Coordinates of C-alpha atoms in Angstrom, one line a residue:
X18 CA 0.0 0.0 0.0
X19 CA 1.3 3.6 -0.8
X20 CA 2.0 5.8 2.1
X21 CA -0.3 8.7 0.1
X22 CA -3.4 7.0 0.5
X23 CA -4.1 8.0 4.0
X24 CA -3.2 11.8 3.0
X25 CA -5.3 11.3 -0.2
X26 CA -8.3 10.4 1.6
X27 CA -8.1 13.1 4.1
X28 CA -7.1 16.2 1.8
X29 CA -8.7 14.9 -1.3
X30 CA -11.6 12.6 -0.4
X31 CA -12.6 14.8 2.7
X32 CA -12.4 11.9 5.4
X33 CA -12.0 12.8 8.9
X34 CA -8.8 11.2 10.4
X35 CA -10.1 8.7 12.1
X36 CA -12.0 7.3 9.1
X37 CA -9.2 8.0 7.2
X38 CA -6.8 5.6 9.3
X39 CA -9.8 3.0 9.4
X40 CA -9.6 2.8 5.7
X41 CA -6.2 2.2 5.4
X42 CA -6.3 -0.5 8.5
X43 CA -9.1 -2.2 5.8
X44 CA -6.3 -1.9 3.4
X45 CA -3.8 -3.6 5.4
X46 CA -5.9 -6.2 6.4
X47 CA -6.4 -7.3 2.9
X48 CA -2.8 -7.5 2.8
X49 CA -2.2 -9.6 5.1
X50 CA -4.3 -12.3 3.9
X51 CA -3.9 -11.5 0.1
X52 CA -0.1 -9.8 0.1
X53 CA 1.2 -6.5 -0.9
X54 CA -2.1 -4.8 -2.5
X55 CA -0.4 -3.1 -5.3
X56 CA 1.5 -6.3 -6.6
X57 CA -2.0 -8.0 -6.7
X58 CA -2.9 -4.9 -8.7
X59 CA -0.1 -5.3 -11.4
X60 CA -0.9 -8.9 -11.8
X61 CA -4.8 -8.0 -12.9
X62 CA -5.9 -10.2 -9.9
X63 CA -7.3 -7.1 -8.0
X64 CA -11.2 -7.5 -10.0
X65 CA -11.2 -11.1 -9.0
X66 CA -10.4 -10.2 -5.4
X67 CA -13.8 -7.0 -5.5
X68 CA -15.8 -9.9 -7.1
X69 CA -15.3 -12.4 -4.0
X70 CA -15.9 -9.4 -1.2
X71 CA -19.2 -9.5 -2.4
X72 CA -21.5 -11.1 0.2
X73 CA -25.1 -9.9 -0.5
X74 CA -28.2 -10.2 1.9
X75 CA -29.2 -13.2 0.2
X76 CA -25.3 -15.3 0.7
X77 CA -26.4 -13.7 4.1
X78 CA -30.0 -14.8 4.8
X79 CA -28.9 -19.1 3.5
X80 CA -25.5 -18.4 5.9
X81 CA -23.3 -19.4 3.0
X82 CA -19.1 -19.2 3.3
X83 CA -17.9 -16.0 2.3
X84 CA -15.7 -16.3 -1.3
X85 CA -12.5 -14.3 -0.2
X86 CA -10.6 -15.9 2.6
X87 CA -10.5 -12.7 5.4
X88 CA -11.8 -14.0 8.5
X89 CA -14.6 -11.2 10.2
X90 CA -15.0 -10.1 13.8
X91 CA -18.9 -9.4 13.4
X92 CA -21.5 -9.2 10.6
X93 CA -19.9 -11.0 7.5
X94 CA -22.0 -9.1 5.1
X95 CA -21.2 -5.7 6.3
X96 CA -17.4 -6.8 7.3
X97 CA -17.4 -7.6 3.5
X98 CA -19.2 -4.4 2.4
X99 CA -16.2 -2.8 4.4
X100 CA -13.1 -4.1 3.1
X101 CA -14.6 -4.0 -0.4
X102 CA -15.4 0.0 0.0
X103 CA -11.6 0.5 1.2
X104 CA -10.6 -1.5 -1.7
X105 CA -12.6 0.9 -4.5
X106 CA -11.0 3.9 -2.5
X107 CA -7.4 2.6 -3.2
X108 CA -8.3 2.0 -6.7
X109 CA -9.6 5.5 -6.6
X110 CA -7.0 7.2 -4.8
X111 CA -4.7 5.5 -8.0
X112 CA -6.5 6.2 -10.7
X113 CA -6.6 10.5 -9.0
X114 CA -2.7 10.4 -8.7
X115 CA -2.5 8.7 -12.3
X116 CA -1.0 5.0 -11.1
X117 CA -3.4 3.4 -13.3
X118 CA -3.3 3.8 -16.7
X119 CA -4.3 0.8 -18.5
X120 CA -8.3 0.9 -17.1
X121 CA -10.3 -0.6 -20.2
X122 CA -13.9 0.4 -21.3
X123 CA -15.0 -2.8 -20.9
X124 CA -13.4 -3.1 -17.5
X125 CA -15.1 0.5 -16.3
X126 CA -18.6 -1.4 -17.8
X127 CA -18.2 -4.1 -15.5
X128 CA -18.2 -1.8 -12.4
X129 CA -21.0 0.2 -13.9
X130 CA -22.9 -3.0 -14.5
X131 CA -22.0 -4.4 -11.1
X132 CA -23.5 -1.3 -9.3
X133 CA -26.5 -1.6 -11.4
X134 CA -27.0 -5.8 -10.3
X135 CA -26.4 -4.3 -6.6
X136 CA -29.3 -1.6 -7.2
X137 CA -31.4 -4.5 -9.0
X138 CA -34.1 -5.9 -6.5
X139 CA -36.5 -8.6 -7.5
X140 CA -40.4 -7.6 -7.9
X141 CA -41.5 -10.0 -5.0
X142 CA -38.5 -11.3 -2.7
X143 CA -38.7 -15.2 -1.5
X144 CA -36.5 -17.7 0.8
X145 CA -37.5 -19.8 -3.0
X146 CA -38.5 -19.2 -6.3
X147 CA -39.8 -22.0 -8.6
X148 CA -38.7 -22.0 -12.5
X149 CA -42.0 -20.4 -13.5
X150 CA -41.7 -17.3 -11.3
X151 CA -38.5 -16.9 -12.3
X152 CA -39.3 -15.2 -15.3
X153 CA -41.8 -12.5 -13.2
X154 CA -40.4 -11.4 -10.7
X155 CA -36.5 -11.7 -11.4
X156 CA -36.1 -11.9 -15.4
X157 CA -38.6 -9.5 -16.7
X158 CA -37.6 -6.9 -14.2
X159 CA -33.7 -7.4 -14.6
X160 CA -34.2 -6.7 -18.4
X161 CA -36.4 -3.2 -18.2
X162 CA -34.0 -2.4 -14.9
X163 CA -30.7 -2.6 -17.3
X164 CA -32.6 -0.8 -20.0
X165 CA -32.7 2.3 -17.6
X166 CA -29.5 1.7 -15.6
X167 CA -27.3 1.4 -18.9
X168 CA -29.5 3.0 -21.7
X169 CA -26.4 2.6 -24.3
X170 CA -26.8 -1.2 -24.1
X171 CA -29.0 -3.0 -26.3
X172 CA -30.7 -5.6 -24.2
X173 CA -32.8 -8.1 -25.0
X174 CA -34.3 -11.3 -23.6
X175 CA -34.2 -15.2 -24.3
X176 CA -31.9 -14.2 -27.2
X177 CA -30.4 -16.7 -29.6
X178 CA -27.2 -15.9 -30.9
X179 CA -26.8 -18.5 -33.1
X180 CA -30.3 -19.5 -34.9
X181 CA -28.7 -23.0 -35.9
X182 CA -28.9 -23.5 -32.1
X183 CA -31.3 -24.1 -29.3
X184 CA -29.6 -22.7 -26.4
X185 CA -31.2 -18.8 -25.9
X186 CA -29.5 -16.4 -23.6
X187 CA -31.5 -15.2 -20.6
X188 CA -30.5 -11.5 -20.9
X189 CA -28.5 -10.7 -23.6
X190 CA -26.6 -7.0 -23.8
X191 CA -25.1 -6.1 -27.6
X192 CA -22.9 -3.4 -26.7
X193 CA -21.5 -3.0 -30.1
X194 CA -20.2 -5.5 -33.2
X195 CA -17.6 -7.0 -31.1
X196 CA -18.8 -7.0 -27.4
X197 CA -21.6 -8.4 -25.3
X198 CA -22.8 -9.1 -22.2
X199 CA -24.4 -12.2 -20.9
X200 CA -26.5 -12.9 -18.2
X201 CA -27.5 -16.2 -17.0
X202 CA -30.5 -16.8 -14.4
X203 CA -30.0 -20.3 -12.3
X204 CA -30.4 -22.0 -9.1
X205 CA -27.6 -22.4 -7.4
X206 CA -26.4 -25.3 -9.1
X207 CA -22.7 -26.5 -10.1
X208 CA -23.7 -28.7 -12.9
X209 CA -26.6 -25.9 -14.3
X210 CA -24.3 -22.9 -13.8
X211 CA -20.9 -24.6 -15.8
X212 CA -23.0 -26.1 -18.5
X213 CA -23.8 -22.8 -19.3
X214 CA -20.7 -20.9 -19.2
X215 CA -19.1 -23.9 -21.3
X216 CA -21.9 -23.5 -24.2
X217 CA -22.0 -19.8 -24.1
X218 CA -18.6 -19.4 -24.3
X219 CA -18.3 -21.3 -27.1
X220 CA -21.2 -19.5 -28.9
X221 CA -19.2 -16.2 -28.2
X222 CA -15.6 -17.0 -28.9
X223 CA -14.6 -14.7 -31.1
X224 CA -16.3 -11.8 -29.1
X225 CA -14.9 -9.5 -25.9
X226 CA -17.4 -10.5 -23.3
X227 CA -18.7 -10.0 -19.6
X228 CA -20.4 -13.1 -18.3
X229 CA -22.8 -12.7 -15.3
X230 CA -23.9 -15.9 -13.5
X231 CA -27.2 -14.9 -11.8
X232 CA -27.8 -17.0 -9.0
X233 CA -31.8 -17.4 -7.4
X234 CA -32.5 -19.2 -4.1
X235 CA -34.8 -22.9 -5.0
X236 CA -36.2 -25.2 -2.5
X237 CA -34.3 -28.0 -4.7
X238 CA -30.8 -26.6 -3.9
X239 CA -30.6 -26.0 -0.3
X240 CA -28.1 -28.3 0.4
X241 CA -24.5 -27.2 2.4
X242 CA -22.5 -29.3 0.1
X243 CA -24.6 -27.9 -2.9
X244 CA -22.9 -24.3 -1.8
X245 CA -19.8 -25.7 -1.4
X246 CA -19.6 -27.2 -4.5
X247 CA -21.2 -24.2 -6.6
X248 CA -18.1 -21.7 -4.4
X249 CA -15.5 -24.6 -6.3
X250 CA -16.7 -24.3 -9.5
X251 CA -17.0 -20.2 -9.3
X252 CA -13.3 -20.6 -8.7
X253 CA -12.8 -23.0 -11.5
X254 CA -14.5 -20.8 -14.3
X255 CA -12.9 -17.6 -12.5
X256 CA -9.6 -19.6 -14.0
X257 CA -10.9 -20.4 -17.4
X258 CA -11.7 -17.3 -18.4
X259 CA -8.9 -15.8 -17.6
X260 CA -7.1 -18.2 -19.3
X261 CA -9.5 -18.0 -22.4
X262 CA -7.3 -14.3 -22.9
X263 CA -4.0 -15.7 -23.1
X264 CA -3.2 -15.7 -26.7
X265 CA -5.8 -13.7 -27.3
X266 CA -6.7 -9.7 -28.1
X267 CA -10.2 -10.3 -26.2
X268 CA -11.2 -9.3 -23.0
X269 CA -13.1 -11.9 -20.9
X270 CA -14.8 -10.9 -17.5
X271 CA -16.8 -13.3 -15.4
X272 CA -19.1 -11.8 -12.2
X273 CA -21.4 -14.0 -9.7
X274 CA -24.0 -11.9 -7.8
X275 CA -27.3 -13.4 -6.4
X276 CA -30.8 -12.0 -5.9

């Protein structure tokens, strides 16, 4: 961690001291479970690392094991919430004092499309939803809530890329010739969740994308090693796709967020 930080936060950002020092304790906490912050910066792992301090009311409410690996004194959720805030504000305070340079568009419309999932709220909220609700109160709603969150996007719904095959995309974003966005609504299911990612992949290999997996609590997959097992295989497509850019001039991005 730069020494700046702390002054940035309190001459630029406008935090009192003691917030300031809290947020750079957050910061060094990270480190010490995750080493020095910048060096996971330069390696590009930094996105991965905001992805898994996402705990949402829902991972909440079914108690499920946090992705990152930073034990918390208290309320996991809001523990979480914390160290991922301090983590935005060092990527702030770098990007203000011109230490990142190499930000892509499509990496500044994940974030903008990650704060819009956050915002996103589901018409009528349930412990379970069956397949046919699925459609009302989470689908539907998703689609005309992205329309309005990212206007620029064309979105659609159950879109077929490829009309030689069967397989339609939940919510499909075109965000121009060569870049999409796909979104994926499924139970929290290992097997449901990488079938998907595998076929969809394929179907857009030759574009830059940003994958969302769209998790929704069912009655059917309730089950602790059923968690367990969906948290391995999060892990195991994280690796794929960013090994699907080596070689390559496109930009792959995978996000998990539930509802």
């Amino acid at each position: 961690m730069k020494k700046d930080f702390k002054n940035w936060l309190i001459e630029e950002y406008g935090l009192q001291e003691s917030a300031a020092n809290s947020r750079t304790s957050n910061i060094s906490t990270i480190e010490k479970y995750y080493g020095d912050i910048d060096s996971l910066i330069a390696a590009g792992k930094v996105d991965a690392l905001i992805n898994d301090l996402s705990y949402s009311t829902d991972d909440e409410r079914n108690q499920r094991t946090p992705a990152h690996n930073i034990p918390i004194n208290g309320n996991i959720r809001t523990g979480s919430a914390t160290l991922k805030q301090a983590l935005r504000r060092y990527m702030e305070f770098l990007q203000d004092t011109s230490e990142i340079h190499d930000t892509t568009p499509l990496q500044n419309l994940l974030d903008t499309l990650v704060d819009a999932l956050n915002e996103f709220k589901p018409v009528k909220t349930k412990r379970t939803y069956n397949r046919s609700e699925v459609k009302d109160y989470i689908q539907q709603p998703l689609l005309q809530h992205l329309r309005k969150a990212l206007p620029n996007i064309n979105w659609e719904m159950e879109y077929k890329i490829n009309s030689d095959k069967r397989d339609s995309i939940d919510v499909w974003g075109k965000v121009n010739a060569d870049t999409c966005v796909i979104i994926e609504i499924d139970t929290e299911r290992a097997d449901q969740v990488s079938k998907k990612y595998v076929s969809r992949q394929a179907l857009t290999d030759d574009q830059n994308s940003i994958y969302v997996v769209l998790t929704y609590p069912n009655q059917n997959c309730n089950s602790e090693s059923g968690r367990k097992e969906l948290l391995k295989y999060k892990n195991y497509l994280k690796t794929l796709t960013n090994l699907s850019e080596l070689g390559s001039n496109l930009e792959k991005y995978i996000y998990f967020h539930s509802v």
